[in-house]
mmCIF file of C-alpha atoms in Angstrom:
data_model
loop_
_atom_site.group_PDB
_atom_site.id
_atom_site.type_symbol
_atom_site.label_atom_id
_atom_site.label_comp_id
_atom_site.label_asym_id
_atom_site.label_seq_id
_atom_site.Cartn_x
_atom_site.Cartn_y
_atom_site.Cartn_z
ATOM 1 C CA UNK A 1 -154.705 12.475 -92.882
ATOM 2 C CA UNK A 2 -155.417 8.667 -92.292
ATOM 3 C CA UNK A 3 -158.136 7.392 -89.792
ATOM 4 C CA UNK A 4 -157.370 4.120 -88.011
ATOM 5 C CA UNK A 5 -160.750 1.799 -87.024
ATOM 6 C CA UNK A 6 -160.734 -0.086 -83.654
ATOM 7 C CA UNK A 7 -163.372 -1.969 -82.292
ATOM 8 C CA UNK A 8 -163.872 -2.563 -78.912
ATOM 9 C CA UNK A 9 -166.132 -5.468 -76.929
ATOM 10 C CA UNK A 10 -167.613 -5.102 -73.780
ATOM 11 C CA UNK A 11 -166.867 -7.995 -71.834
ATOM 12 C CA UNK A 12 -170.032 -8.621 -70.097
ATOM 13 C CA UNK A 13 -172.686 -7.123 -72.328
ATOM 14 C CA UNK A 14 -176.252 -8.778 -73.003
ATOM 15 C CA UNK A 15 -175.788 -7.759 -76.419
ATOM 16 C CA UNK A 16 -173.580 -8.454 -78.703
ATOM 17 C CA UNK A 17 -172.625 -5.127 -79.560
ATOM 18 C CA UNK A 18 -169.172 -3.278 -80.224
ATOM 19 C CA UNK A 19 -167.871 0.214 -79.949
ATOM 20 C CA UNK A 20 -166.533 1.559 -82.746
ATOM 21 C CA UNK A 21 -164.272 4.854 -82.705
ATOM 22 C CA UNK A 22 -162.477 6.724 -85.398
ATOM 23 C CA UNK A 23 -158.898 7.772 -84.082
ATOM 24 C CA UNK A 24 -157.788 10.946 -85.554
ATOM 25 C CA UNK A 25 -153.551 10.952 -85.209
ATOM 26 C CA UNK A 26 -153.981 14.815 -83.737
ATOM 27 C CA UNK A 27 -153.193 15.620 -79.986
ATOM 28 C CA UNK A 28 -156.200 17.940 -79.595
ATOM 29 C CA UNK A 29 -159.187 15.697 -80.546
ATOM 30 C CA UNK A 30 -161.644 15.189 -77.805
ATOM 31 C CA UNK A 31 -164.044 11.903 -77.794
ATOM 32 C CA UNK A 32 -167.069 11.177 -76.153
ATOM 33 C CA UNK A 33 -167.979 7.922 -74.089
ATOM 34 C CA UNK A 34 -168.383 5.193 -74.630
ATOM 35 C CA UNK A 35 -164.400 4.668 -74.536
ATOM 36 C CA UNK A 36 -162.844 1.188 -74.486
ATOM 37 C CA UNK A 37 -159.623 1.431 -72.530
ATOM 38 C CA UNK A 38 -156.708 1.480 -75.129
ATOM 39 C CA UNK A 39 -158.582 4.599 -76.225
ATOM 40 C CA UNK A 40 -158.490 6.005 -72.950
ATOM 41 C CA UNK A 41 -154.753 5.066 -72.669
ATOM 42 C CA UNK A 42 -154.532 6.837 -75.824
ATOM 43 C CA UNK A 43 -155.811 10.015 -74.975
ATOM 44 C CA UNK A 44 -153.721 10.033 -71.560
ATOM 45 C CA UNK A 45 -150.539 9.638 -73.649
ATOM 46 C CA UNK A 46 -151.967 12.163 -76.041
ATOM 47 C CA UNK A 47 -152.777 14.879 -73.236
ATOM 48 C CA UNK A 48 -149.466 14.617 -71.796
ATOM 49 C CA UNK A 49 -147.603 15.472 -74.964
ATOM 50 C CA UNK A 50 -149.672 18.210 -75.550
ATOM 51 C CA UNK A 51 -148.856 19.548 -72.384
ATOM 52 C CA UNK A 52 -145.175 19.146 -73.223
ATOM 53 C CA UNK A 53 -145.670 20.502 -76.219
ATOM 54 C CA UNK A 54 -147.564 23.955 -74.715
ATOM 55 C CA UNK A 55 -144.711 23.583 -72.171
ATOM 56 C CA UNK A 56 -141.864 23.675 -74.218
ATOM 57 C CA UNK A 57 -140.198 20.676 -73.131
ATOM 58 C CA UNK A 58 -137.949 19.279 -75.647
ATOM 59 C CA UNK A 59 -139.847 16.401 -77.434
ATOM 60 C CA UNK A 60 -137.472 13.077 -76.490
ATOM 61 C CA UNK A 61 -140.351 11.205 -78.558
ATOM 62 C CA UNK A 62 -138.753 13.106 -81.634
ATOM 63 C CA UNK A 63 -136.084 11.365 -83.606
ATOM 64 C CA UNK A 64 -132.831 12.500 -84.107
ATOM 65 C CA UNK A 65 -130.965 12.913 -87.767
ATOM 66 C CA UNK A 66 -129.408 9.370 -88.576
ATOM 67 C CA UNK A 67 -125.779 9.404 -86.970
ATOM 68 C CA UNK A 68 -126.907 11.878 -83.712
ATOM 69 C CA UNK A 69 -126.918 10.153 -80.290
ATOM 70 C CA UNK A 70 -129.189 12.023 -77.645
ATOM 71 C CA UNK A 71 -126.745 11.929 -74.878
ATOM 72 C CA UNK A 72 -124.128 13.393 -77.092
ATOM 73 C CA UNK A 73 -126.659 16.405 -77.946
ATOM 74 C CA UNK A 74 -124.498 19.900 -76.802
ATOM 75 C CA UNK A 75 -125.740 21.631 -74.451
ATOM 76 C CA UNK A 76 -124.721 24.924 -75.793
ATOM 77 C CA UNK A 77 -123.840 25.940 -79.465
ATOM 78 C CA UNK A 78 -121.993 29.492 -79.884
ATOM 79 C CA UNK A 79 -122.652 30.284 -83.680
ATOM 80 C CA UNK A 80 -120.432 33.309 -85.622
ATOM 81 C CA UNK A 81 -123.184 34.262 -88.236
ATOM 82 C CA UNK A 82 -120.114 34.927 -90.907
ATOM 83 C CA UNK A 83 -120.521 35.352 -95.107
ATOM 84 C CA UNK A 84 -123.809 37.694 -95.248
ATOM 85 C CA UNK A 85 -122.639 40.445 -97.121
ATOM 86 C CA UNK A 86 -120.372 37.498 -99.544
ATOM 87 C CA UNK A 87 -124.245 35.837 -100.081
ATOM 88 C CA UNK A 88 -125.461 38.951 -101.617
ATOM 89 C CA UNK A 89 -122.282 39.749 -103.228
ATOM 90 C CA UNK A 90 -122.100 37.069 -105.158
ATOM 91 C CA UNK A 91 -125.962 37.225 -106.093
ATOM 92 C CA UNK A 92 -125.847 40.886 -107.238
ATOM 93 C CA UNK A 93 -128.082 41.616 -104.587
ATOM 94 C CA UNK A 94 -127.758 44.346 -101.994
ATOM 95 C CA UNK A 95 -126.107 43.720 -99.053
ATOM 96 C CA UNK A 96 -129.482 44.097 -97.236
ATOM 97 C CA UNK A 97 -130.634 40.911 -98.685
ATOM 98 C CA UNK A 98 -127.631 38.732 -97.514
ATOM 99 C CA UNK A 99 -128.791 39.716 -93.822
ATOM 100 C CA UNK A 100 -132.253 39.048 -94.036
ATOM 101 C CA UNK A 101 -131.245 35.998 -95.779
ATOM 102 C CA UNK A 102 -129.240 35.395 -92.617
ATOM 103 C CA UNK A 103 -131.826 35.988 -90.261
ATOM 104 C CA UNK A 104 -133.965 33.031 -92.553
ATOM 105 C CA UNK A 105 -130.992 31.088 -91.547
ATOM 106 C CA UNK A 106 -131.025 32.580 -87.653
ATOM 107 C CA UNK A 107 -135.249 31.180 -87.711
ATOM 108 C CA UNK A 108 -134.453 27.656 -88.398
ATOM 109 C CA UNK A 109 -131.187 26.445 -86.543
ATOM 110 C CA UNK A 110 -133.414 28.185 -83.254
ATOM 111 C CA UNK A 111 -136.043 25.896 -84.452
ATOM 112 C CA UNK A 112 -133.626 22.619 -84.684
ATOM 113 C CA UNK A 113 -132.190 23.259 -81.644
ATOM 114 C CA UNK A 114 -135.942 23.477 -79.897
ATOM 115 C CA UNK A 115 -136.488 20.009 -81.209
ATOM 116 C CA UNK A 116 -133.239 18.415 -80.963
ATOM 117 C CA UNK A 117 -132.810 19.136 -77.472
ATOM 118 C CA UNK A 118 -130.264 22.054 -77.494
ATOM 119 C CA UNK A 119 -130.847 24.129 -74.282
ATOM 120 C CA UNK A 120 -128.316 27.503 -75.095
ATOM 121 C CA UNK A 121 -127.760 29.295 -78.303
ATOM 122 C CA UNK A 122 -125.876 32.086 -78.889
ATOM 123 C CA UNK A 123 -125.296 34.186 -81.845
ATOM 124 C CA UNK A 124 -122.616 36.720 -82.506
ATOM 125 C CA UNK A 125 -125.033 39.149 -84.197
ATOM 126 C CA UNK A 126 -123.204 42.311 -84.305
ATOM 127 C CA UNK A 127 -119.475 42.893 -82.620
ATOM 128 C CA UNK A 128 -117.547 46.185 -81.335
ATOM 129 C CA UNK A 129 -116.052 46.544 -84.556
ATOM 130 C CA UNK A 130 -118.928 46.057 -87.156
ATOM 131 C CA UNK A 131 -119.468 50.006 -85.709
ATOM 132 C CA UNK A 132 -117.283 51.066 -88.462
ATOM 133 C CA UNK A 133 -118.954 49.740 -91.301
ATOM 134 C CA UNK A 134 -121.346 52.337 -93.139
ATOM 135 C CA UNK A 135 -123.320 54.337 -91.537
ATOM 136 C CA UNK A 136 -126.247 52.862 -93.453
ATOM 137 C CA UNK A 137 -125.703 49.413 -93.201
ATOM 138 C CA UNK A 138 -125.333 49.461 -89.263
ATOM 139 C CA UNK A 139 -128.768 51.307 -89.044
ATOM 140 C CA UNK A 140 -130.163 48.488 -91.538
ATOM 141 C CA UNK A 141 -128.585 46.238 -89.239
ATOM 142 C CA UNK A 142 -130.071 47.864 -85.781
ATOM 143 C CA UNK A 143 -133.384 48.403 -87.342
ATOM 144 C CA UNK A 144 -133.634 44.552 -88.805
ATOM 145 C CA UNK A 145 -132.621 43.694 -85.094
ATOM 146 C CA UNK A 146 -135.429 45.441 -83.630
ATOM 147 C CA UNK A 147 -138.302 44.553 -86.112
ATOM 148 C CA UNK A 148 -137.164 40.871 -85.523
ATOM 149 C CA UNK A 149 -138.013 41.074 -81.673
ATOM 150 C CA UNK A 150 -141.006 42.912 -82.092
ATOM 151 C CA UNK A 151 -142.106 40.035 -84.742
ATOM 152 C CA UNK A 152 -140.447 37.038 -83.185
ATOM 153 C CA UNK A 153 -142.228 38.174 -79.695
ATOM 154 C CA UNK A 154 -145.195 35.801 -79.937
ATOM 155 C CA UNK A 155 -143.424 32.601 -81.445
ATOM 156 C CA UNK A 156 -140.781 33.380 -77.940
ATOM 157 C CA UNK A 157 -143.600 33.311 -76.030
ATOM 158 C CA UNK A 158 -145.831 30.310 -77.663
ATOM 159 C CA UNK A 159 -142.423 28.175 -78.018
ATOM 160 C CA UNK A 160 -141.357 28.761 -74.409
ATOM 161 C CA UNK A 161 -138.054 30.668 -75.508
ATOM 162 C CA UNK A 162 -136.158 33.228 -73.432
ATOM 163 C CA UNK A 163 -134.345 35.950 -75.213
ATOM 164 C CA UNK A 164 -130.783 37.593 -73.193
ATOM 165 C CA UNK A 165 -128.619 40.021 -74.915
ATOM 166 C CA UNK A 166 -125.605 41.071 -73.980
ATOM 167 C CA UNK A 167 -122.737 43.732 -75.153
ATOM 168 C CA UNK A 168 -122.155 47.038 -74.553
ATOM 169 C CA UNK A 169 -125.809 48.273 -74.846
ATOM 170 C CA UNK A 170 -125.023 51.525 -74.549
ATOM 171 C CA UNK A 171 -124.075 52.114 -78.202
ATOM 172 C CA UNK A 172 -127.433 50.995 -79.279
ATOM 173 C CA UNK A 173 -130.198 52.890 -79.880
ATOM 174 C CA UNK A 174 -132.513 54.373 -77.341
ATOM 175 C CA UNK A 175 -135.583 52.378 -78.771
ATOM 176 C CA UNK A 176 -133.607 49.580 -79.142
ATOM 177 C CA UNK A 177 -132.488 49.162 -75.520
ATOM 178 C CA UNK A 178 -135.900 49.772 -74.624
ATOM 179 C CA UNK A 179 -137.091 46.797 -76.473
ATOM 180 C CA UNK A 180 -134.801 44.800 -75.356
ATOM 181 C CA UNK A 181 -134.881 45.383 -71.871
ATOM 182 C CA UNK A 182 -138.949 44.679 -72.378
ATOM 183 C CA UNK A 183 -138.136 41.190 -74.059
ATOM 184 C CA UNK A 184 -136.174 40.109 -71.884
ATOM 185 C CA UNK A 185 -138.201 40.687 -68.659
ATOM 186 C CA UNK A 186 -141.545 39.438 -70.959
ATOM 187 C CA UNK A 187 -139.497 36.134 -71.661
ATOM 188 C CA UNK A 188 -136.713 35.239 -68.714
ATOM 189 C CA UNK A 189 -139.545 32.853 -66.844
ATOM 190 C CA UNK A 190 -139.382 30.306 -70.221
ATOM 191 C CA UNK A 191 -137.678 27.381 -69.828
ATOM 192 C CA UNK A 192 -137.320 25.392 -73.173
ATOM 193 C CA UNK A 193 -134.624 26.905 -74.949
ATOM 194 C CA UNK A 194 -132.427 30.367 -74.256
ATOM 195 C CA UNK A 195 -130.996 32.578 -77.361
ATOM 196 C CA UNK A 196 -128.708 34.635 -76.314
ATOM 197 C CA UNK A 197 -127.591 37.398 -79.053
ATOM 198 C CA UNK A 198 -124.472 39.180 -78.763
ATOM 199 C CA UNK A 199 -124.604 42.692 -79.840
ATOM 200 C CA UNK A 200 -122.069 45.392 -79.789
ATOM 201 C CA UNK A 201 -119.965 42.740 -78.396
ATOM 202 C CA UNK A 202 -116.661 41.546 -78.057
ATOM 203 C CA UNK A 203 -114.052 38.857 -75.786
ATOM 204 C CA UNK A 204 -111.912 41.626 -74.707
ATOM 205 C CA UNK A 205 -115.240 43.949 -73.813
ATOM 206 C CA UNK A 206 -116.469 41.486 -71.751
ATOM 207 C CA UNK A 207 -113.274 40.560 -69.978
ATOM 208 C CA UNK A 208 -112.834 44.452 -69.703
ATOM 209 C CA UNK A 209 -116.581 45.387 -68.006
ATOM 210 C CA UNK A 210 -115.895 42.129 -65.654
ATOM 211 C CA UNK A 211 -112.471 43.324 -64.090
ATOM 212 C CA UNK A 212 -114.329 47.139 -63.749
ATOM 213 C CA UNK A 213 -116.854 45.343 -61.750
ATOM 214 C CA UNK A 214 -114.569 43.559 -59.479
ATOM 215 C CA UNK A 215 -112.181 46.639 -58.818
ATOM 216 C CA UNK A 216 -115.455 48.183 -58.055
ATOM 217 C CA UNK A 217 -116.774 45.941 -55.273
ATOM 218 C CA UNK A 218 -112.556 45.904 -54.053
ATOM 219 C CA UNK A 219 -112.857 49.701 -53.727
ATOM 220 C CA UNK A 220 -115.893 49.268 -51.840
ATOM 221 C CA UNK A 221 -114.700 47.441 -49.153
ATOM 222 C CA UNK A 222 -117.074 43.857 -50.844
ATOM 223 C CA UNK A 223 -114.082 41.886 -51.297
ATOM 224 C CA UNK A 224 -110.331 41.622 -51.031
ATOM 225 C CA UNK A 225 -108.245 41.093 -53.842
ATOM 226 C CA UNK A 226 -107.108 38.166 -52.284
ATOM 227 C CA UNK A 227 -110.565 36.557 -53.092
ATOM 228 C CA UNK A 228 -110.446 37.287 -56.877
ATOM 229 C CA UNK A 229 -110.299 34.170 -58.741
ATOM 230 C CA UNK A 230 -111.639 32.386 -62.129
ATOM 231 C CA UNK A 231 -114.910 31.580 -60.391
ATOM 232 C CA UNK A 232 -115.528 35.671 -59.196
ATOM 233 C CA UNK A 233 -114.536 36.530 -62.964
ATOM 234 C CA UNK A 234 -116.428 33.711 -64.197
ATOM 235 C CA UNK A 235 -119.959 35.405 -62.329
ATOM 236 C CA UNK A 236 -119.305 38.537 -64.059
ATOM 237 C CA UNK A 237 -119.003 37.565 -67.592
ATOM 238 C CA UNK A 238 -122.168 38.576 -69.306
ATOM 239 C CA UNK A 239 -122.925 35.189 -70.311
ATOM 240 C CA UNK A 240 -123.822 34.447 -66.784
ATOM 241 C CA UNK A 241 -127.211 35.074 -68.041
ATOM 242 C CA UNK A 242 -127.915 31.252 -68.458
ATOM 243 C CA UNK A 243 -126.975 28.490 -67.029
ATOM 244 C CA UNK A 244 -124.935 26.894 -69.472
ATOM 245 C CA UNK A 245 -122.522 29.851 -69.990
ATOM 246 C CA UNK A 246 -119.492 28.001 -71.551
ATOM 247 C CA UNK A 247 -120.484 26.830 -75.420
ATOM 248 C CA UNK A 248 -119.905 23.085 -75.869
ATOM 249 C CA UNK A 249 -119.768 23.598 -79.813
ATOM 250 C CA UNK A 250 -118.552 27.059 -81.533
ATOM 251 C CA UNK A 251 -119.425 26.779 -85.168
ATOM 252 C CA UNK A 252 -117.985 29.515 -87.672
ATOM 253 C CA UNK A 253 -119.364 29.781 -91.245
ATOM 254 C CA UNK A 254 -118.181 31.166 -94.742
ATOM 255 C CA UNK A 255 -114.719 29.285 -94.172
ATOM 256 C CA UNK A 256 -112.836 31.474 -92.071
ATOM 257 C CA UNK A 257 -110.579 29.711 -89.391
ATOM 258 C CA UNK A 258 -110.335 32.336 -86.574
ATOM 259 C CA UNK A 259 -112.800 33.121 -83.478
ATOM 260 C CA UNK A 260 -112.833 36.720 -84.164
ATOM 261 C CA UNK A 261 -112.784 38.497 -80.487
ATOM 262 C CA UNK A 262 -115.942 36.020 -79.451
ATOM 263 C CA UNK A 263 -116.219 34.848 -76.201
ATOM 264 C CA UNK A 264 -112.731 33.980 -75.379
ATOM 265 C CA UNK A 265 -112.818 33.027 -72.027
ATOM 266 C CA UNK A 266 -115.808 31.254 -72.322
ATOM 267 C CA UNK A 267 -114.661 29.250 -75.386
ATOM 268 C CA UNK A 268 -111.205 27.790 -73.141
ATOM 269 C CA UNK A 269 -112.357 24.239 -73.864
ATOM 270 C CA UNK A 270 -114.652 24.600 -76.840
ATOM 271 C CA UNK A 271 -114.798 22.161 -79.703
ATOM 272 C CA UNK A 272 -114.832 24.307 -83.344
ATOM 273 C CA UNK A 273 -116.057 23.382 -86.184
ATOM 274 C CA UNK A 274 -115.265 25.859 -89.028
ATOM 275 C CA UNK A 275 -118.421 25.184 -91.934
ATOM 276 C CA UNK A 276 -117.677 26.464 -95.959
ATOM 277 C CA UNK A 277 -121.006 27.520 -96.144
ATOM 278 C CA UNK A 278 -122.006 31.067 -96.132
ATOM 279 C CA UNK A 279 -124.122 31.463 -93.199
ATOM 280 C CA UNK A 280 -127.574 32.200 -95.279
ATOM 281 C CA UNK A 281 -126.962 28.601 -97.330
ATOM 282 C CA UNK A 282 -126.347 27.485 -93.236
ATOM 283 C CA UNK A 283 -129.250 24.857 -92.800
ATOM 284 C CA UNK A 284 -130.293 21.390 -91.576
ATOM 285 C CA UNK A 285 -127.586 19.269 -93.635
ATOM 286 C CA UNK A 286 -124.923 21.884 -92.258
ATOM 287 C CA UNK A 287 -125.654 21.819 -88.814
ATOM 288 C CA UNK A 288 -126.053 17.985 -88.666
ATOM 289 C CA UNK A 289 -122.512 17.817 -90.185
ATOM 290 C CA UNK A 290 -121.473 19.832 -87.071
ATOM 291 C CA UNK A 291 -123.256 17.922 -84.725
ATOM 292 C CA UNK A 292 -121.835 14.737 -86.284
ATOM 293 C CA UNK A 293 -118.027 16.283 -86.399
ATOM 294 C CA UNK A 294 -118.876 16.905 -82.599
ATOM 295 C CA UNK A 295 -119.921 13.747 -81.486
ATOM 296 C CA UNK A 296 -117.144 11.967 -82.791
ATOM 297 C CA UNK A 297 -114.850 13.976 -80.856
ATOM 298 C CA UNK A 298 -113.401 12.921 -77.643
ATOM 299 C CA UNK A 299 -113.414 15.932 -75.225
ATOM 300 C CA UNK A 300 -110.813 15.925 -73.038
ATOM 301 C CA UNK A 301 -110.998 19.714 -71.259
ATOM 302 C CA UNK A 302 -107.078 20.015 -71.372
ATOM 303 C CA UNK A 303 -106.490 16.618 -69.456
#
C-alpha cells in the first residue's frame, strides 16, 4: 500500500509553517484538522463512494473490460447453467463435484454483474424435468440449494442483492420453501442487483399457471375475456418479480444450441449467445466474450 505526501500552506500565516498529511488510498480513513482543502475535497469524494459502496449502487467509477461500452451494458442476462455433470465426467469426479463447481461459477458472474452494472440475473437452476434424474442427485441438488441461501444470506444482505425464485414450489421441499419464502421477504427492499433462480421450472409451466390465473379472475366476475391480452398475460408470468422481466442476453453453456423449455415468452426478442464452455470453466473471459458478441449486435425487436 503506497502513501502519497502533500503539503499544504496557509495563506496568511505568521509563520512559515506547512501542513503535512499522509493520504492513505482507503475510503474509511478518518483525519484530524488541520486539513488543507484538496484534502477535504478528498475525503468528500471519498465519503460518497463509500456510501455507494454500503449502498449497493453500481460503481460507474469502475472500468469496464476493454471492448464493453457502458450504455450497451444488458440490463438483464438469463443464464442456462448447462455441462455440470460433463465437468465431473470428464474429471473422474462425482457428479456432486461438477455442481458445486457450478455454483463457484454461479458466485462470480453474480459478482461481475454487481460491478459491471447488470441490474437482473437469472439462472435456470433446476427445471420440471431434472425431477427424473436420481433420486440422489436431486436431493444433492435441493440440499446444495438450500445450504447456499443459508450461506450466501449475509453477502445478499451486505452487497444490497435481492433474491426471487420462481417455479412450481410446490415440489420442493417443506424446509426448502420455508427458506425461501424467508429470503426473499429478508432481501426484496435491496436495490443493487436482483438474482432470480428458476427452480422446478419450465416455459410451458409458467405459461400454464398464468392462463389458470386469468380463467380464475374470468370466473370470478374480475375481468372479461374480452380484456385478456399480452400485457394481462405478461403481469402473470412469474418473472414479474422484477422489473426487468424480459432477458436482454440468454447465454447457454457446454455447446448446446437449444433454449430448453426456458422462459419462452419472455425470451420473444432475446439475443443468444450459445458459449463451448462447460458452465463450471464459465468465468470472466467467457462472459466478456458474451457481452462483446452482444454489443456488436444490432437489436432490432422484429422490426
Amino acid at each position: 500500500m503506497g502513501f502519497s505526501l502533500q503539503v499544504c500552506l496557509p495563506p496568511s500565516t505568521a509563520t512559515n509553517t506547512a501542513t503535512f498529511t499522509l493520504i492513505r488510498p482507503v475510503t474509511n480513513l478518518r483525519f484530524k484538522p488541520p486539513l488543507c482543502a484538496s484534502t477535504q475535497q478528498q475525503l468528500v469524494v471519498s465519503e460518497e463512494n463509500e456510501l455507494k459502496s454500503i449502498n449497493g449502487a453500481p460503481e460507474e467509477n469502475v472500468p469496464l473490460p476493454l471492448g464493453l461500452r457502458r450504455e450497451s451494458i444488458p440490463k438483464h442476462v438469463a443464464v442456462i447453467m448447462d455441462g455440470n455433470r460433463r465437468w465431473a465426467r470428464l474429471r473422474g469426479l462425482p457428479v456432486d463435484s461438477g455442481y458445486e463447481a457450478g455454483v463457484k461459477s454461479l458466485r462470480t458472474i453474480v459478482e461481475l454483474c454487481c460491478k459491471w452494472g447488470i441490474r437482473v440475473l437469472t439462472v435456470f437452476a433446476f427445471s420440471c424435468d431434472n425431477w427424473f434424474r436420481p433420486k440422489m442427485e436431486v436431493e444433492f441438488l435441493m440440499s446444495l440449494l438450500e445450504e447456499g441461501l443459508k450461506e450466501e444470506m449475509g453477502s445478499y444482505l451486505r452487497d444490497n442483492i435481492r433474491i426471487s425464485v420462481i417455479g412450481d414450489l410446490s415440489k420442493l421441499p417443506k424446509s426448502l420453501v420455508e427458506l425461501i419464502r424467508n429470503v426473499e421477504a429478508t432481501t426484496k427492499n435491496n436495490t443493487r442487483f436482483q438474482l432470480i433462480v428458476a427452480v422446478s421450472y419450465s416455459g410451458k409451466y409458467d405459461l400454464v399457471q398464468a392462463c389458470q390465473r386469468i380463467a380464475m379472475k374470468v370466473k370470478d366476475g374480475v375481468i372479461e375475456p374480452s380484456d385478456i391480452n399480452e400485457s394481462l398475460i405478461e403481469q402473470e408470468l412469474e418473472t414479474n418479480c422484477t422489473e426487468f422481466p424480459y432477458p436482454d442476453l440468454l447465454i447457454r453453456t457446454s455447446g448446446e444450441l437449444r433454449i430448453s423449455n426456458f422462459l419462452l415468452w419472455q425470451l420473444a426478442y432475446t439475443e443468444l449467445f450459445f458459449a463451448q464452455s462447460l458452465w463450471p470453466d464459465f468465468g470472466e473471459a467467457e462472459f466478456i466474450e458474451a457481452l462483446r458478441s452482444f454489443q456488436r449486435r444490432r437489436r432490432s425487436y422484429g422490426g
